[in-house]
Structure formats: C-alpha cells, structure tokens
Amino acid sequence: MRIFISGLDGYLGWPLALHLTSAGHEVFGCDSFLRRRLVAEMGSQSAIPIATMEERIQGAKELTGDSITFREGDLQDYGFVESCLADFKPEAVVQLGQMPSAPFSMIDREHCLLTHQNNVIGNLNLLWAMRDVVPNAHLVKLGTMGEYGTPNVDIPEGFFEVEFRGRKATLSFPREAGSWYHQTKVHDSNNVNFACRIWGLRSTDIMQGVVFGTNTEWVGGDERLYTRLDFDEAFGTVINRFCAQAAISQPLTPYGSGHQKRGFLPLQDVMQCLTLVINNPPSRGEYRVINQFDQVFGVNELAGIVQEQAAAIGLDVKINSIEDPRIEAQEHYYKPDTDRLRELGYKPTPDIGPTVQIALRRLVENRERIQVSRAAILPRIRWDGGA
C-alpha cells in the first residue's frame, strides 16, 4: 500500500514510517520541522539525540532495504500539499503534522493563533487536496481523548444515541476541550466529519490517549533510527516527563490532587493500533471514530509506577506534588469505550512497567541532555494567564 505520513519527523511519525516500511508498504512523508523549533523555543531539546532526516532515511534503508521518500514543507501551503498527493497518489493518508501541546497553546494570544493556524488550516488543506486528487484514499486522522473532556458519563466512540421529547437520534458525542490546542482538534473532527458527509471521503478519527516510551520493534538499535522524546512542560507527556525527572534525580511532580485520570498507551502499541486502522479502512463516505488507549491511570498512580521502576534500576526518586497550573477537574469520573480496536484484533501491552523501565534506562544514558534543560520541566504556563 502507498501511505503518506504528514509529520514524518515526529515522535509518532518516524517510528510509524519504519514500522510500515518494514511491513512492505511504500511510505512517503513530509514535515516542516516545526516540533524541533518549538521545543527549542521552550528552552529544551529531545532527551534522546535524533539524527537529521537524511541520516534517518539512510539508516532506514539499510535496515529494511526500502527507501522512505521525504519532502520538507508546510501543510499550510496548499500547493505543497496538493503536489505531494498528486505525485505519490497515496491509498492512505496519516495526518500527524500538527502542533500537539495544550500548554504551548495557552501561553498567550500569539501561541494560540499559531496553534489554530497550523492545525486547522493545515488539516483543511489536506481535506481539499484529498477531495481533488485522491478522493478514494483513507484519511487516518490523529485526534485526542482530550476532545471529550471529563464528562460524568461513559464516553462512547464518537457517537451516541439520545432521546429527547420522545424522539431518538444518533449524534456526535459532545466535546468539552480543555485547551486551545484541544479546541483545534475538535474543529478538525467536525471538519473531517463534514468532508466525509459532503464529499464522500473516508476517514478514521483516532481519539488517542497519552503516549509514552522510547522504543518500538524498529526503534532502539541504530542511533539513526531513534525517535525523539520531549520532557519540557509543553511537549513532554506526563510519563515521559516523570521518567526524565527520575533520570536526573529531580522529584516527580504530579499536578494538584494527582487524581486526574487519563488513558495511556506505550509507543509500541500505537504502531499496532495505527497499522490495524490503516489495514482496515471504513467505507466510502464513512466517518469512523476510534478511542485509542490501553489503560486508565490517575497521575499519582503513574508517579508511583515510575518511582517503582526507577528503584529497580538503582534510582532513589521522591514524589512532590505541586500546584496545578491548568484549569481542570481534580476529581472526576472517567470511563471511555475502546471496543473497536479490539474488534480489529488489537492486543495491548498488559503491564506498562517494563516499557517505563526501558525508557528510564535510555534517559539515564542521556541525563546530561536533560540536566542542561532541567529548568524547562517545571510548569510556568498557567491556564488563568497568571505568572
């Protein structure tokens, strides 16, 4: 299958390209290297050194025997997007080329606007280009479980049946975004759904939980094939950030009560999930929603898991809760459905402990890189605009 990946240079995009190429797919991708620039703006860097795209592609060819085709460019440039799809004619398009940070979007007006322009306009350009160039292709769109918020009811996969004044209908489940970033993902979901209804596109919108870890089947040997791992307050997901803190003997810092619950999944499981979705496209005109995560944990539970795994490799790590810079529910109900992935054959990692320990060992090897940017770990960005 010919597969196009936007955001090829990213935390998910690069390992996915390796995974798909090794499975015999023809992979073409693009990236503007925005993530590298924005992490640098936060005064940080990837804890794991990452190679140039040229070095990465050469390493991938030596590993798999096949080439990954890459173009540098921005999804906000419609001509660039259209030419990529016209030249490659993909059968599947995986949209990973977006700014993925809630805190970054909350810094100020400029960062909010950058997030909306990059995410919403780029995604609209991709939809229009698919309509005009590859209308039969399958769009695999990466959303986020954060679109739903934390309602006091079970969370279905995209749609639910409601009864009101004696009549029933199947409607999109309400979204309650928790940041300007999450608002862009809600806009994307509505736009993709609309494009499927009016143009007959087919799409799977993946409401993804929080991803963590450093390795996959194809990432972990050759240094040219490593994927990035961020630990700063904007781009470091919570487990990865805790692991980075443990690696430099900085106390782990859950926010607020630490009872906030979210869905999590290891990086290697994301590769399995995305592959299953790509290999099982929806019907023409169908907008399919899949909730993607393995297990639900509270933030304090995660800190405890990292502390336990750190102790197993000789690290003495403390846990110090700090004030929550976000505006979010500290205590809440959280029970999303995850049936569709399992129906496709998904087999989640049963115990996240080994994945956490592998990440810890890798980060200990690179503790100097974390130490240099340790000031970027603790939160300064507040949802209420205070300092």
Tab-separated table of N, CA and C in Angstrom, residues 185-258:
chain	number	residue	atom	x	y	z
A	185	LYS	N	-8.440	20.415	17.760
A	185	LYS	CA	-8.745	19.030	17.421
A	185	LYS	C	-10.252	18.812	17.302
A	186	VAL	N	-11.030	19.539	18.118
A	186	VAL	CA	-12.486	19.478	17.976
A	186	VAL	C	-12.902	20.048	16.618
A	187	HIS	N	-12.316	21.175	16.239
A	187	HIS	CA	-12.606	21.746	14.920
A	187	HIS	C	-12.259	20.740	13.819
A	188	ASP	N	-11.107	20.093	13.947
A	188	ASP	CA	-10.697	19.104	12.952
A	188	ASP	C	-11.712	17.974	12.837
A	189	SER	N	-12.167	17.465	13.977
A	189	SER	CA	-13.137	16.367	13.958
A	189	SER	C	-14.406	16.779	13.233
A	190	ASN	N	-14.885	17.982	13.526
A	190	ASN	CA	-16.085	18.465	12.847
A	190	ASN	C	-15.846	18.644	11.349
A	191	ASN	N	-14.667	19.157	10.982
A	191	ASN	CA	-14.371	19.376	9.572
A	191	ASN	C	-14.222	18.064	8.811
A	192	VAL	N	-13.566	17.088	9.422
A	192	VAL	CA	-13.396	15.786	8.760
A	192	VAL	C	-14.755	15.105	8.597
A	193	ASN	N	-15.571	15.132	9.627
A	193	ASN	CA	-16.912	14.551	9.557
A	193	ASN	C	-17.706	15.194	8.423
A	194	PHE	N	-17.637	16.522	8.336
A	194	PHE	CA	-18.349	17.257	7.297
A	194	PHE	C	-17.860	16.861	5.905
A	195	ALA	N	-16.532	16.743	5.743
A	195	ALA	CA	-15.971	16.375	4.440
A	195	ALA	C	-16.403	14.974	4.021
A	196	CYS	N	-16.495	14.068	4.969
A	196	CYS	CA	-16.962	12.720	4.649
A	196	CYS	C	-18.420	12.753	4.192
A	197	ARG	N	-19.237	13.579	4.847
A	197	ARG	CA	-20.665	13.637	4.516
A	197	ARG	C	-20.915	14.285	3.155
A	198	ILE	N	-20.164	15.364	2.846
A	198	ILE	CA	-20.494	16.094	1.618
A	198	ILE	C	-19.677	15.647	0.404
A	199	TRP	N	-18.471	15.117	0.635
A	199	TRP	CA	-17.612	14.732	-0.478
A	199	TRP	C	-17.453	13.220	-0.618
A	200	GLY	N	-17.920	12.474	0.353
A	200	GLY	CA	-17.767	11.024	0.269
A	200	GLY	C	-16.372	10.538	0.617
A	201	LEU	N	-15.579	11.372	1.314
A	201	LEU	CA	-14.282	10.887	1.778
A	201	LEU	C	-14.486	9.809	2.834
A	202	ARG	N	-13.438	9.041	3.089
A	202	ARG	CA	-13.486	8.055	4.173
A	202	ARG	C	-12.394	8.400	5.181
A	203	SER	N	-12.743	8.314	6.474
A	203	SER	CA	-11.763	8.703	7.477
A	203	SER	C	-11.958	7.936	8.771
A	204	THR	N	-10.839	7.668	9.436
A	204	THR	CA	-10.852	7.183	10.807
A	204	THR	C	-10.245	8.265	11.687
A	205	ASP	N	-11.041	8.756	12.622
A	205	ASP	CA	-10.589	9.787	13.555
A	205	ASP	C	-10.217	9.076	14.852
A	206	ILE	N	-8.918	9.064	15.181
A	206	ILE	CA	-8.426	8.316	16.330
A	206	ILE	C	-8.320	9.238	17.531
A	207	MET	N	-9.164	8.988	18.527
A	207	MET	CA	-9.094	9.742	19.775
A	207	MET	C	-8.045	9.052	20.659
A	208	GLN	N	-6.842	9.573	20.596
A	208	GLN	CA	-5.704	8.895	21.210
A	208	GLN	C	-5.474	9.360	22.642
A	209	GLY	N	-5.128	8.392	23.494
A	209	GLY	CA	-4.713	8.712	24.846
A	209	GLY	C	-3.289	9.240	24.861
A	210	VAL	N	-2.711	9.323	26.040
A	210	VAL	CA	-1.363	9.864	26.218
A	210	VAL	C	-0.340	8.773	25.918
A	211	VAL	N	0.600	9.074	25.020
A	211	VAL	CA	1.594	8.094	24.578
A	211	VAL	C	2.890	8.278	25.366
A	212	PHE	N	3.560	7.173	25.659
A	212	PHE	CA	4.824	7.245	26.385
A	212	PHE	C	5.754	6.147	25.894
A	213	GLY	N	7.031	6.286	26.241
A	213	GLY	CA	8.010	5.265	25.899
A	213	GLY	C	8.980	5.715	24.829
A	214	THR	N	10.030	4.935	24.654
A	214	THR	CA	11.109	5.300	23.739
A	214	THR	C	11.292	4.334	22.587
A	215	ASN	N	10.878	3.069	22.747
A	215	ASN	CA	11.249	2.040	21.788
A	215	ASN	C	10.041	1.396	21.120
A	216	THR	N	10.276	0.929	19.894
A	216	THR	CA	9.358	0.035	19.199
A	216	THR	C	10.205	-1.098	18.637
A	217	GLU	N	9.591	-1.963	17.878
A	217	GLU	CA	10.331	-3.078	17.274
A	217	GLU	C	11.494	-2.589	16.425
A	218	TRP	N	11.302	-1.428	15.773
A	218	TRP	CA	12.316	-0.939	14.836
A	218	TRP	C	13.096	0.258	15.372
A	219	VAL	N	12.695	0.794	16.511
A	219	VAL	CA	13.395	1.921	17.128
A	219	VAL	C	14.082	1.417	18.384
A	220	GLY	N	15.406	1.530	18.451
A	220	GLY	CA	16.086	1.110	19.657
A	220	GLY	C	17.477	0.561	19.434
A	221	GLY	N	17.841	0.248	18.205
A	221	GLY	CA	19.174	-0.263	17.923
A	221	GLY	C	20.072	0.808	17.329
A	222	ASP	N	19.939	1.020	16.038
A	222	ASP	CA	20.712	2.018	15.318
A	222	ASP	C	20.325	3.419	15.805
A	223	GLU	N	21.313	4.206	16.243
A	223	GLU	CA	21.026	5.540	16.775
A	223	GLU	C	20.364	6.452	15.742
A	224	ARG	N	20.573	6.192	14.470
A	224	ARG	CA	19.937	6.999	13.434
A	224	ARG	C	18.426	6.791	13.411
A	225	LEU	N	17.958	5.704	13.998
A	225	LEU	CA	16.534	5.367	13.942
A	225	LEU	C	15.775	5.752	15.200
A	226	TYR	N	16.452	6.351	16.173
A	226	TYR	CA	15.770	6.762	17.399
A	226	TYR	C	14.695	7.797	17.082
A	227	THR	N	13.619	7.754	17.852
A	227	THR	CA	12.630	8.826	17.777
A	227	THR	C	12.853	9.786	18.934
A	228	ARG	N	12.309	10.966	18.824
A	228	ARG	CA	12.534	11.987	19.828
A	228	ARG	C	11.781	11.644	21.112
A	229	LEU	N	12.198	12.238	22.226
A	229	LEU	CA	11.450	12.159	23.468
A	229	LEU	C	11.599	13.492	24.191
A	230	ASP	N	10.484	14.180	24.323
A	230	ASP	CA	10.493	15.504	24.946
A	230	ASP	C	10.079	15.418	26.403
A	231	PHE	N	10.604	16.344	27.207
A	231	PHE	CA	10.362	16.330	28.649
A	231	PHE	C	10.034	17.716	29.191
A	232	ASP	N	10.009	18.730	28.339
A	232	ASP	CA	9.702	20.080	28.811
A	232	ASP	C	8.217	20.187	29.154
A	233	GLU	N	7.834	21.283	29.807
A	233	GLU	CA	6.471	21.427	30.302
A	233	GLU	C	5.423	21.452	29.195
A	234	ALA	N	5.810	21.845	27.978
A	234	ALA	CA	4.844	21.946	26.893
A	234	ALA	C	4.718	20.644	26.102
A	235	PHE	N	5.822	20.025	25.775
A	235	PHE	CA	5.795	18.883	24.858
A	235	PHE	C	6.095	17.539	25.513
A	236	GLY	N	6.427	17.544	26.790
A	236	GLY	CA	6.691	16.293	27.484
A	236	GLY	C	5.419	15.700	28.054
A	237	THR	N	4.967	14.551	27.530
A	237	THR	CA	3.795	13.904	28.107
A	237	THR	C	4.148	13.401	29.501
A	238	VAL	N	3.139	13.173	30.341
A	238	VAL	CA	3.371	13.056	31.769
A	238	VAL	C	4.330	11.922	32.157
A	239	ILE	N	4.179	10.727	31.586
A	239	ILE	CA	5.090	9.637	31.968
A	239	ILE	C	6.499	9.923	31.473
A	240	ASN	N	6.629	10.401	30.254
A	240	ASN	CA	7.956	10.725	29.733
A	240	ASN	C	8.621	11.811	30.582
A	241	ARG	N	7.833	12.778	31.030
A	241	ARG	CA	8.379	13.846	31.864
A	241	ARG	C	8.816	13.295	33.225
A	242	PHE	N	7.990	12.425	33.807
A	242	PHE	CA	8.380	11.801	35.077
A	242	PHE	C	9.667	10.990	34.921
A	243	CYS	N	9.779	10.257	33.821
A	243	CYS	CA	10.989	9.446	33.589
A	243	CYS	C	12.225	10.336	33.463
A	244	ALA	N	12.075	11.471	32.785
A	244	ALA	CA	13.199	12.399	32.653
A	244	ALA	C	13.581	12.975	34.010
A	245	GLN	N	12.587	13.310	34.839
A	245	GLN	CA	12.883	13.810	36.181
A	245	GLN	C	13.616	12.750	36.998
A	246	ALA	N	13.169	11.507	36.909
A	246	ALA	CA	13.818	10.425	37.647
A	246	ALA	C	15.260	10.254	37.211
A	247	ALA	N	15.518	10.401	35.908
A	247	ALA	CA	16.865	10.185	35.375
A	247	ALA	C	17.868	11.183	35.931
A	248	ILE	N	17.405	12.381	36.326
A	248	ILE	CA	18.325	13.386	36.876
A	248	ILE	C	18.098	13.589	38.376
A	249	SER	N	17.390	12.640	39.001
A	249	SER	CA	17.126	12.678	40.448
A	249	SER	C	16.345	13.918	40.872
A	250	GLN	N	15.506	14.421	39.991
A	250	GLN	CA	14.597	15.501	40.341
A	250	GLN	C	13.287	14.877	40.817
A	251	PRO	N	12.690	15.355	41.897
A	251	PRO	CA	11.418	14.774	42.346
A	251	PRO	C	10.359	14.806	41.249
A	252	LEU	N	9.550	13.772	41.210
A	252	LEU	CA	8.429	13.721	40.273
A	252	LEU	C	7.368	14.709	40.751
A	253	THR	N	6.715	15.384	39.804
A	253	THR	CA	5.835	16.493	40.177
A	253	THR	C	4.426	16.328	39.615
A	254	PRO	N	3.603	15.472	40.228
A	254	PRO	CA	2.185	15.444	39.844
A	254	PRO	C	1.536	16.795	40.116
A	255	TYR	N	0.575	17.170	39.265
A	255	TYR	CA	-0.109	18.442	39.432
A	255	TYR	C	-1.336	18.270	40.323
A	256	GLY	N	-1.554	19.225	41.229
A	256	GLY	CA	-2.776	19.263	42.012
A	256	GLY	C	-2.969	18.028	42.869
A	257	SER	N	-4.199	17.502	42.849
A	257	SER	CA	-4.528	16.332	43.663
A	257	SER	C	-3.839	15.074	43.165
A	258	GLY	N	-3.501	15.047	41.877
A	258	GLY	CA	-2.932	13.843	41.287
A	258	GLY	C	-3.966	12.775	40.999
